[in-house]
Amino acid sequence: MTIFNSVFTWFMKKRIHQIELFMKYPNEVQEEWFEQLISGAEKTEWGKKYGYKSILSLNDFKERVPIQNYDSLKPYIERMLRGEQNVLWPSEIRWFAKSSGTTSDRSKFIPVSEEALEECHFKGGKDLLTIYFNNNPNARMFTGKILTLGGSAQVSQLSPDTSFGDLSAVLMKNLPLWAEFHRTPHMDIALLEDFEEKIEKMAYATKDVNVTSLSGVPTWNILLFKRILEITGKKNLLEVWPNLEMYFHGAVNFTPYREQFKKLIPKDDMYYLENYNASEGFFGIQDTREPGEMLLMLDYGIFYEFLPVENVFKENPDTLTLDEVELDKNYALIISTNAGLWRYMIGDTVKFTSLSPFRIQVTGRTKHFINAFGEELIIDNAERALDEACQQTGAIIRDYTAAPVYFNGDSSGAHEWIIEFEKRPAEFERFIDIMDETLRRVNSDYDAKRFKDMALRRPIVQNAPKGTFFNWMKERGKIGGQHKVPRLANNREYVDSILKVMELVG
């Protein structure tokens, strides 16, 4: 262990210097990666189609290659799934991250090249540790194990040479030996496909292990932690794992879960470190103790473009590079990667909280908003309002979603929220009023539509019985891994199906 710590300390100091370099010279680093990606792919089928060999500038690239989404790349990816190579990227691709997202029941298969594994995902994982140890010189994380709750992997039926699974499972299957040594539980349990069986076996397998750090999506981690407390009869996780010091989290906004974690882990110096690791790439890491923003990682084999959200649905919209973005404006993220995703709109929206260095917040999804009445409500607005309402009423939220209620006769529209509380607000009606008032304060379009209830009435909030969202996700086959409850929708598809589950649960 001492030797490992010495080696890691050396690596950490070297890597911190590299991070400081891209923080100081962000545009130069991005330009270099752009050139490497274009030259690396010029002999692929895609590269030949768009004449990568003669691309001399970013403007050439923008003019030749349209912005892509999964549907436009799907024919190429399907061929790769059957084992064809040199289609979108020159190196052999055997792994695919299965991502269903939250806007469609159709599965997406995101190619994961060897370069994407090593230079992006694993590099991001090592940088998480580097940043944590740099900020906490006395950290003792490596004296124990990291508990990782991820997804499952299986061999694709399309080709014996290609495999797919949740991103977390793909990463576990390819972990270096040193990382596997520090992880718990055993792979046989970690990659179980039946999520409920996995929770049960993980609880028994890890309750007596010296767990010092945790990793995973908060929603599913909480289920595991509660089961462990049930089995052990302990009051909190520190009674089970006294050396616990760190939780790496991502995939969803942590704010609605913060109070639950404080109760589960009543430790003032418990360290929470957010990361932005999607199937398409590893993009950001919280590099300061303060939550809410992440350093944009610029040397992971990804070239970034940013599309103002108001232009997302325009034909051939112009994108911005790092030197053109502004603070506090919402942008759709467009990426070109070392796994062959070219000018790919991943569906997330971000805003910059700092331009030196470049730090971002994830504000929502390009398809996750409510704009039935011109109110342009995004996830960032929703979570700020819910956080304020929780703080003022003592409530703790487990999960939520919202959708419009359309005009009906003389009745104006509204937003209907389904909220499953871990702890119900002391004053339910006041909770709704605070939420509504906060939405009006942070979103001028919402405020205008709420004027005298002309377009929007006061929100309708349904208090969902415990287990509602778990049962709904289970019914859809979306439990565990990277699956997330859709927060906002511009139609009632999700809300109406959840209301049916509520009838059964209630």
Coordinates of C-alpha atoms in Angstrom, one line a residue:
M1 CA 0.0 0.0 0.0
T2 CA 2.9 2.4 0.8
I3 CA 4.5 1.7 -2.6
F4 CA 1.2 2.3 -4.3
N5 CA 0.7 5.6 -2.5
S6 CA 4.2 6.7 -3.5
V7 CA 3.7 5.9 -7.1
F8 CA 0.3 7.6 -7.1
T9 CA 1.7 10.7 -5.5
W10 CA 4.3 11.0 -8.2
F11 CA 1.6 10.5 -10.9
M12 CA -0.7 13.0 -9.2
K13 CA 2.0 15.8 -9.2
K14 CA 2.8 15.2 -12.8
R15 CA -0.9 15.2 -13.8
I16 CA -1.8 18.3 -11.8
H17 CA 0.9 20.1 -13.9
Q18 CA -0.8 18.9 -17.1
I19 CA -4.2 20.1 -15.9
E20 CA -2.8 23.5 -15.0
L21 CA -1.4 23.7 -18.6
F22 CA -4.8 23.2 -20.3
M23 CA -6.4 25.6 -17.8
K24 CA -3.8 28.2 -18.9
Y25 CA -3.8 27.4 -22.6
P26 CA -7.4 26.0 -23.3
N27 CA -7.8 27.1 -26.9
E28 CA -4.3 25.8 -28.0
V29 CA -5.1 22.4 -26.4
Q30 CA -8.4 22.2 -28.1
E31 CA -6.9 23.2 -31.5
E32 CA -4.3 20.5 -31.1
W33 CA -6.9 17.9 -30.4
F34 CA -9.0 19.0 -33.3
E35 CA -6.1 18.5 -35.7
Q36 CA -5.3 15.1 -34.2
L37 CA -8.9 13.9 -34.5
I38 CA -9.2 15.0 -38.1
S39 CA -5.8 13.6 -39.2
G40 CA -6.4 10.3 -37.3
A41 CA -9.7 9.6 -39.1
E42 CA -9.0 10.8 -42.6
K43 CA -8.7 7.2 -43.9
T44 CA -11.9 6.0 -42.3
E45 CA -15.1 5.6 -44.4
W46 CA -16.5 8.7 -42.7
G47 CA -13.3 10.7 -43.2
K48 CA -13.2 9.9 -46.9
K49 CA -16.8 10.8 -47.3
Y50 CA -16.3 14.3 -45.8
G51 CA -12.8 14.8 -47.2
Y52 CA -10.9 15.0 -43.9
K53 CA -7.6 14.9 -45.7
S54 CA -8.2 18.4 -47.1
I55 CA -9.8 19.9 -44.0
L56 CA -7.5 22.8 -43.1
S57 CA -9.6 24.7 -40.6
L58 CA -12.5 24.5 -38.2
N59 CA -14.6 26.4 -40.7
D60 CA -13.9 23.7 -43.3
F61 CA -15.0 21.1 -40.8
K62 CA -18.2 23.0 -40.0
E63 CA -19.1 23.6 -43.6
R64 CA -18.6 20.0 -44.6
V65 CA -19.9 18.0 -41.6
P66 CA -23.5 18.6 -40.5
I67 CA -24.3 18.4 -36.8
Q68 CA -25.2 14.8 -36.0
N69 CA -27.5 13.0 -33.6
Y70 CA -27.9 9.3 -32.9
D71 CA -30.3 8.7 -35.6
S72 CA -28.0 10.2 -38.3
L73 CA -25.0 8.0 -37.1
K74 CA -27.1 4.9 -36.4
P75 CA -26.6 3.3 -39.8
Y76 CA -22.8 3.5 -39.3
I77 CA -23.0 2.3 -35.7
E78 CA -25.2 -0.7 -36.6
R79 CA -22.5 -1.8 -39.1
M80 CA -19.9 -1.5 -36.4
L81 CA -22.0 -3.6 -34.0
R82 CA -21.9 -6.3 -36.6
G83 CA -18.1 -6.2 -36.5
E84 CA -17.2 -3.8 -39.4
Q85 CA -14.1 -1.6 -38.6
N86 CA -12.6 1.6 -39.9
V87 CA -16.1 3.1 -40.3
L88 CA -16.1 6.1 -38.0
W89 CA -12.8 5.6 -36.3
P90 CA -9.6 3.9 -37.4
S91 CA -8.8 1.7 -34.4
E92 CA -10.7 -1.5 -33.7
I93 CA -13.9 -1.0 -31.7
R94 CA -15.3 -4.0 -29.8
W95 CA -17.2 -2.3 -27.0
F96 CA -20.4 -0.2 -27.0
A97 CA -22.0 1.6 -24.1
K98 CA -25.7 1.0 -24.1
S99 CA -27.6 4.1 -23.3
S100 CA -31.3 4.4 -23.5
G101 CA -31.4 8.0 -22.3
T102 CA -34.6 9.3 -20.9
T103 CA -36.4 10.6 -23.9
S104 CA -36.9 7.3 -25.8
D105 CA -37.4 3.6 -25.2
R106 CA -35.0 2.9 -28.0
S107 CA -31.6 1.8 -26.9
K108 CA -28.5 3.7 -28.2
F109 CA -25.2 1.9 -28.6
I110 CA -22.3 4.4 -28.3
P111 CA -18.9 3.2 -29.7
V112 CA -16.1 3.0 -27.1
S113 CA -12.7 2.8 -28.7
E114 CA -9.5 1.8 -27.0
E115 CA -8.5 5.5 -27.1
A116 CA -11.8 6.5 -25.5
L117 CA -11.3 4.0 -22.7
E118 CA -7.7 5.0 -22.0
E119 CA -7.5 8.7 -22.9
C120 CA -11.0 9.7 -21.8
H121 CA -12.9 7.5 -19.4
F122 CA -10.0 6.0 -17.5
K123 CA -8.1 9.2 -17.6
G124 CA -11.1 10.9 -16.1
G125 CA -11.3 8.3 -13.3
K126 CA -7.6 8.9 -12.5
D127 CA -8.1 12.6 -12.6
L128 CA -10.9 12.3 -10.1
L129 CA -8.4 10.7 -7.7
T130 CA -5.7 13.2 -8.6
I131 CA -7.9 16.2 -7.9
Y132 CA -9.3 14.7 -4.7
F133 CA -5.8 13.9 -3.3
N134 CA -4.5 17.2 -4.4
N135 CA -7.2 18.9 -2.4
N136 CA -6.9 16.5 0.5
P137 CA -3.3 15.6 1.2
N138 CA -4.2 13.5 4.2
A139 CA -6.8 11.4 2.4
R140 CA -6.7 7.7 3.2
M141 CA -9.0 6.4 0.5
F142 CA -6.6 3.7 -0.6
T143 CA -6.5 2.1 2.8
G144 CA -9.8 0.5 1.9
K145 CA -12.1 -0.3 -1.0
I146 CA -14.3 1.8 -3.3
L147 CA -17.8 0.5 -3.6
T148 CA -19.1 1.0 -7.1
L149 CA -22.8 0.4 -8.0
G150 CA -23.0 0.2 -11.8
G151 CA -24.9 -1.5 -14.5
S152 CA -24.5 -4.9 -16.3
A153 CA -22.7 -6.0 -19.4
Q154 CA -23.6 -8.8 -21.9
V155 CA -22.2 -10.1 -25.2
S156 CA -24.0 -8.6 -28.2
Q157 CA -26.0 -11.0 -30.3
L158 CA -25.1 -9.1 -33.4
S159 CA -21.5 -10.3 -33.4
P160 CA -19.4 -12.6 -31.3
D161 CA -16.7 -9.9 -31.4
T162 CA -18.7 -7.0 -30.0
S163 CA -20.0 -6.5 -26.5
F164 CA -22.2 -3.9 -24.9
G165 CA -23.5 -2.8 -21.5
D166 CA -24.1 0.2 -19.4
L167 CA -21.1 2.5 -19.4
S168 CA -20.2 1.6 -15.8
A169 CA -20.2 -2.1 -16.7
V170 CA -18.0 -1.5 -19.8
L171 CA -15.5 0.3 -17.7
M172 CA -15.5 -2.4 -15.0
K173 CA -14.9 -5.1 -17.6
N174 CA -11.8 -3.2 -18.8
L175 CA -10.4 -1.9 -15.5
P176 CA -6.6 -2.1 -15.0
L177 CA -5.5 -4.5 -12.3
W178 CA -4.7 -1.8 -9.7
A179 CA -8.2 -0.3 -10.0
E180 CA -9.9 -3.7 -9.8
F181 CA -7.9 -4.5 -6.6
H182 CA -9.3 -1.4 -4.9
R183 CA -12.9 -2.1 -5.9
T184 CA -15.8 -4.0 -4.2
P185 CA -17.8 -6.2 -4.6
H186 CA -16.6 -9.0 -6.9
M187 CA -17.3 -8.6 -10.6
D188 CA -19.8 -11.5 -10.5
I189 CA -22.1 -9.5 -8.2
A190 CA -21.3 -6.0 -9.6
L191 CA -22.4 -7.0 -13.1
L192 CA -25.6 -8.9 -12.2
E193 CA -28.4 -8.0 -14.6
D194 CA -31.3 -8.4 -12.1
F195 CA -31.0 -5.1 -10.2
E196 CA -32.9 -6.3 -7.1
E197 CA -30.8 -9.4 -6.8
K198 CA -27.7 -7.2 -7.3
I199 CA -28.7 -4.9 -4.4
E200 CA -29.3 -7.8 -2.1
K201 CA -26.1 -9.6 -2.9
M202 CA -24.1 -6.3 -2.8
A203 CA -25.5 -5.5 0.6
Y204 CA -24.3 -8.8 2.1
A205 CA -21.0 -8.8 0.2
T206 CA -19.9 -5.3 1.3
K207 CA -21.4 -4.8 4.8
D208 CA -18.2 -6.2 6.5
V209 CA -15.7 -4.7 4.0
N210 CA -13.6 -1.6 4.9
V211 CA -15.3 0.7 2.4
T212 CA -13.6 4.2 2.3
S213 CA -15.3 5.6 -0.8
L214 CA -18.5 5.3 -2.8
S215 CA -19.4 5.7 -6.5
G216 CA -22.6 5.6 -8.5
V217 CA -25.9 7.3 -9.3
P218 CA -27.4 8.7 -6.1
T219 CA -30.9 7.3 -6.8
W220 CA -29.7 3.7 -6.9
N221 CA -27.0 4.1 -4.2
I222 CA -29.6 5.2 -1.7
L223 CA -31.5 1.9 -2.2
L224 CA -28.4 -0.1 -1.5
F225 CA -27.5 2.0 1.6
K226 CA -30.9 1.5 3.1
R227 CA -30.8 -2.2 2.5
I228 CA -27.4 -2.4 4.2
L229 CA -28.8 -0.5 7.2
E230 CA -31.8 -2.9 7.4
I231 CA -29.5 -5.9 7.3
T232 CA -27.0 -4.6 9.9
G233 CA -29.5 -2.8 12.1
K234 CA -27.2 0.2 12.1
K235 CA -28.4 3.8 12.2
N236 CA -26.1 5.2 9.6
L237 CA -23.4 4.2 7.2
L238 CA -20.6 5.4 9.4
E239 CA -21.5 2.6 11.9
V240 CA -21.1 0.2 9.0
W241 CA -18.0 1.8 7.3
P242 CA -16.3 4.0 9.9
N243 CA -13.5 5.0 7.5
L244 CA -15.8 6.3 4.8
E245 CA -14.5 9.7 3.4
M246 CA -15.6 10.2 -0.2
Y247 CA -18.5 9.9 -2.6
F248 CA -18.0 10.3 -6.4
H249 CA -21.3 11.1 -8.0
G250 CA -22.7 12.1 -11.3
A251 CA -25.5 11.5 -13.9
V252 CA -28.1 13.6 -12.0
N253 CA -28.1 16.8 -10.0
F254 CA -27.1 16.0 -6.5
T255 CA -29.0 18.8 -4.8
P256 CA -32.3 16.9 -4.3
Y257 CA -30.3 14.0 -2.6
R258 CA -27.9 16.1 -0.4
E259 CA -30.1 16.0 2.7
Q260 CA -30.7 12.3 2.4
F261 CA -26.9 11.7 2.2
K262 CA -26.3 13.9 5.2
K263 CA -28.6 11.6 7.2
L264 CA -27.1 8.5 5.9
I265 CA -23.5 9.8 6.4
P266 CA -23.6 12.2 9.3
K267 CA -20.0 13.4 8.8
D268 CA -19.1 17.1 8.5
D269 CA -16.0 16.5 6.4
M270 CA -17.5 13.8 4.1
Y271 CA -16.2 14.8 0.6
Y272 CA -18.6 14.9 -2.3
L273 CA -17.0 15.1 -5.7
E274 CA -19.2 15.6 -8.8
N275 CA -18.1 14.3 -12.3
Y276 CA -19.7 14.5 -15.7
N277 CA -19.1 11.1 -17.3
A278 CA -21.5 10.1 -20.0
S279 CA -21.6 7.2 -22.4
E280 CA -20.2 9.6 -25.1
G281 CA -17.3 10.8 -23.0
F282 CA -15.9 12.1 -19.8
F283 CA -16.4 15.9 -19.8
G284 CA -16.0 17.5 -16.3
I285 CA -14.8 17.1 -12.8
Q286 CA -15.5 19.3 -9.7
D287 CA -12.0 20.6 -8.9
T288 CA -12.9 22.7 -5.9
R289 CA -14.6 21.9 -2.6
E290 CA -17.6 24.1 -3.5
P291 CA -20.4 22.1 -5.3
G292 CA -22.2 23.2 -8.4
E293 CA -19.6 23.6 -11.1
M294 CA -17.1 21.4 -12.8
L295 CA -13.8 22.0 -14.6
L296 CA -14.2 21.2 -18.3
M297 CA -11.5 18.6 -19.1
L298 CA -9.9 19.7 -22.4
D299 CA -7.3 17.0 -23.1
Y300 CA -9.4 13.8 -23.2
G301 CA -9.5 13.4 -27.0
I302 CA -12.7 15.4 -27.3
F303 CA -13.2 18.6 -29.4
Y304 CA -16.0 20.8 -28.1
E305 CA -18.5 23.1 -29.9
F306 CA -21.3 24.9 -28.2
L307 CA -24.7 25.7 -29.7
P308 CA -26.9 28.4 -28.1
V309 CA -30.1 26.5 -27.1
E310 CA -32.3 29.0 -28.9
N311 CA -30.7 27.7 -32.2
V312 CA -31.0 24.0 -31.5
F313 CA -33.8 23.4 -33.9
K314 CA -32.6 25.7 -36.6
E315 CA -31.3 24.3 -39.9
N316 CA -27.5 24.3 -40.1
P317 CA -27.0 26.4 -37.0
D318 CA -23.6 28.0 -36.2
T319 CA -21.7 26.8 -33.2
L320 CA -19.3 28.5 -30.9
T321 CA -15.8 27.5 -29.7
L322 CA -14.4 28.0 -26.2
D323 CA -13.1 31.5 -27.0
E324 CA -16.6 32.6 -28.1
V325 CA -18.8 31.4 -25.2
E326 CA -20.3 33.6 -22.6
L327 CA -21.1 33.2 -18.9
D328 CA -24.6 32.0 -17.7
K329 CA -25.9 31.2 -21.2
N330 CA -27.3 27.8 -22.0
Y331 CA -25.6 25.8 -24.7
A332 CA -26.2 22.4 -26.2
L333 CA -23.0 20.4 -26.1
I334 CA -21.6 19.3 -29.5
I335 CA -18.6 16.9 -29.4
S336 CA -16.2 15.2 -31.8
T337 CA -14.4 12.3 -30.1
N338 CA -11.7 9.7 -30.3
A339 CA -14.4 7.0 -30.7
G340 CA -15.8 8.4 -33.9
L341 CA -18.6 10.7 -32.8
W342 CA -18.5 13.6 -35.2
R343 CA -20.2 17.0 -34.4
Y344 CA -22.5 14.9 -32.2
M345 CA -25.2 16.6 -30.1
I346 CA -25.4 14.5 -27.0
G347 CA -28.6 16.1 -25.7
D348 CA -27.2 17.8 -22.6
T349 CA -27.2 21.6 -22.1
V350 CA -24.6 23.4 -20.1
K351 CA -23.8 26.9 -19.0
F352 CA -20.4 28.4 -18.1
T353 CA -19.8 29.6 -14.5
S354 CA -16.2 30.6 -15.2
L355 CA -14.2 31.4 -18.3
S356 CA -10.8 31.3 -16.7
P357 CA -10.6 28.4 -16.2
F358 CA -13.6 27.0 -18.1
R359 CA -16.0 25.6 -15.6
I360 CA -19.5 24.4 -16.4
Q361 CA -22.8 23.4 -14.9
V362 CA -25.2 20.8 -16.5
T363 CA -28.5 22.7 -16.8
G364 CA -30.7 20.1 -18.5
R365 CA -31.5 18.2 -21.7
T366 CA -32.3 19.6 -25.1
K367 CA -35.5 17.5 -25.0
H368 CA -36.2 17.9 -21.3
F369 CA -38.1 21.2 -20.8
I370 CA -41.6 22.5 -20.5
N371 CA -42.6 25.1 -23.1
A372 CA -46.3 24.4 -23.7
F373 CA -47.2 28.0 -23.0
G374 CA -44.0 29.9 -23.9
E375 CA -42.6 29.6 -20.3
E376 CA -39.3 27.8 -21.4
L377 CA -38.9 26.0 -18.1
I378 CA -35.6 24.0 -17.9
I379 CA -34.3 21.6 -15.3
D380 CA -31.9 24.1 -13.8
N381 CA -35.0 26.3 -13.0
A382 CA -36.9 23.4 -11.6
E383 CA -34.1 22.2 -9.3
R384 CA -33.4 25.6 -7.9
A385 CA -37.1 26.0 -7.1
L386 CA -37.4 22.6 -5.5
D387 CA -34.2 23.2 -3.5
E388 CA -35.5 26.5 -2.1
A389 CA -38.9 24.9 -1.2
C390 CA -37.2 22.0 0.6
Q391 CA -34.9 24.3 2.5
Q392 CA -37.8 26.5 3.8
T393 CA -40.1 23.6 4.7
G394 CA -37.8 20.9 5.8
A395 CA -38.7 18.6 3.0
I396 CA -36.5 16.0 1.4
I397 CA -37.2 14.9 -2.2
R398 CA -36.6 11.3 -3.4
D399 CA -37.7 11.8 -7.1
Y400 CA -39.8 14.0 -9.2
T401 CA -41.1 14.8 -12.7
A402 CA -43.3 17.4 -14.2
A403 CA -45.4 18.1 -17.4
P404 CA -47.9 20.6 -18.7
V405 CA -51.7 20.6 -18.0
Y406 CA -53.2 21.9 -21.2
F407 CA -56.0 24.6 -21.5
N408 CA -59.4 23.1 -20.8
G409 CA -62.4 25.3 -21.7
D410 CA -62.1 28.5 -19.7
S411 CA -59.4 27.1 -17.5
S412 CA -55.8 28.2 -18.0
G413 CA -52.9 25.8 -18.2
A414 CA -50.6 24.6 -15.4
H415 CA -47.7 22.4 -14.6
E416 CA -48.4 19.2 -12.9
W417 CA -45.6 17.9 -10.6
I418 CA -45.3 14.4 -9.3
I419 CA -43.0 14.4 -6.3
E420 CA -42.0 11.4 -4.1
F421 CA -40.8 12.7 -0.8
E422 CA -38.3 11.1 1.5
K423 CA -39.6 13.6 4.1
R424 CA -42.8 15.4 3.4
P425 CA -42.9 19.2 3.9
A426 CA -44.3 20.4 7.2
E427 CA -46.6 22.7 5.2
F428 CA -47.5 21.2 1.9
E429 CA -49.3 24.2 0.4
R430 CA -46.4 26.5 1.5
F431 CA -44.0 24.2 -0.3
I432 CA -46.0 24.7 -3.5
D433 CA -46.1 28.5 -3.1
I434 CA -42.3 28.7 -2.4
M435 CA -41.6 26.6 -5.5
D436 CA -43.9 28.7 -7.6
E437 CA -42.4 32.0 -6.3
T438 CA -38.9 30.8 -6.9
L439 CA -39.7 29.7 -10.5
R440 CA -41.2 33.2 -11.1
R441 CA -38.0 34.8 -9.7
V442 CA -35.5 32.7 -11.8
N443 CA -37.5 32.5 -15.0
S444 CA -39.0 35.7 -16.4
D445 CA -40.9 33.8 -19.1
Y446 CA -42.6 31.7 -16.5
D447 CA -43.4 34.8 -14.4
A448 CA -45.0 36.5 -17.4
K449 CA -47.2 33.5 -18.1
R450 CA -48.2 33.3 -14.4
F451 CA -49.4 37.0 -14.4
K452 CA -53.0 36.9 -13.0
D453 CA -53.1 33.2 -13.9
M454 CA -53.9 34.2 -17.5
A455 CA -51.8 31.4 -19.1
L456 CA -50.5 29.4 -16.2
R457 CA -52.2 28.7 -12.9
R458 CA -50.4 27.8 -9.6
P459 CA -48.6 24.4 -10.0
I460 CA -50.5 21.2 -9.2
V461 CA -48.3 18.9 -7.0
Q462 CA -49.1 15.2 -6.6
N463 CA -47.6 13.7 -3.4
A464 CA -46.5 10.3 -4.7
P465 CA -46.5 7.2 -2.4
K466 CA -43.1 5.8 -1.6
G467 CA -42.0 3.3 -4.2
T468 CA -43.9 5.1 -7.1
F469 CA -40.8 6.0 -9.2
F470 CA -39.0 2.7 -8.5
N471 CA -42.0 0.7 -9.6
W472 CA -42.5 2.9 -12.7
M473 CA -38.8 2.5 -13.7
K474 CA -39.0 -1.2 -13.0
E475 CA -42.1 -1.5 -15.2
R476 CA -40.1 0.1 -18.0
G477 CA -37.0 -2.1 -17.5
K478 CA -34.9 1.0 -16.5
I479 CA -33.6 0.2 -13.1
G480 CA -30.0 0.7 -12.1
G481 CA -26.9 1.7 -14.0
Q482 CA -27.2 5.1 -15.8
H483 CA -31.0 5.1 -16.0
K484 CA -32.6 8.3 -14.7
V485 CA -36.1 9.5 -14.0
P486 CA -37.0 12.1 -16.7
R487 CA -37.4 15.4 -14.8
L488 CA -39.4 17.6 -17.3
A489 CA -41.3 16.7 -20.4
N490 CA -43.3 18.9 -22.9
N491 CA -46.0 16.3 -23.1
R492 CA -47.9 14.1 -20.6
E493 CA -46.6 10.7 -21.7
Y494 CA -44.5 10.1 -18.5
V495 CA -46.8 11.9 -16.1
D496 CA -49.9 10.0 -17.2
S497 CA -48.1 6.6 -16.9
I498 CA -46.8 7.5 -13.5
L499 CA -50.2 8.5 -12.3
K500 CA -51.4 5.0 -13.2
V501 CA -48.6 3.5 -11.1
M502 CA -49.6 5.8 -8.3
E503 CA -53.1 4.3 -8.3
L504 CA -51.6 0.8 -8.0
V505 CA -49.1 1.8 -5.3
G506 CA -51.6 3.9 -3.4

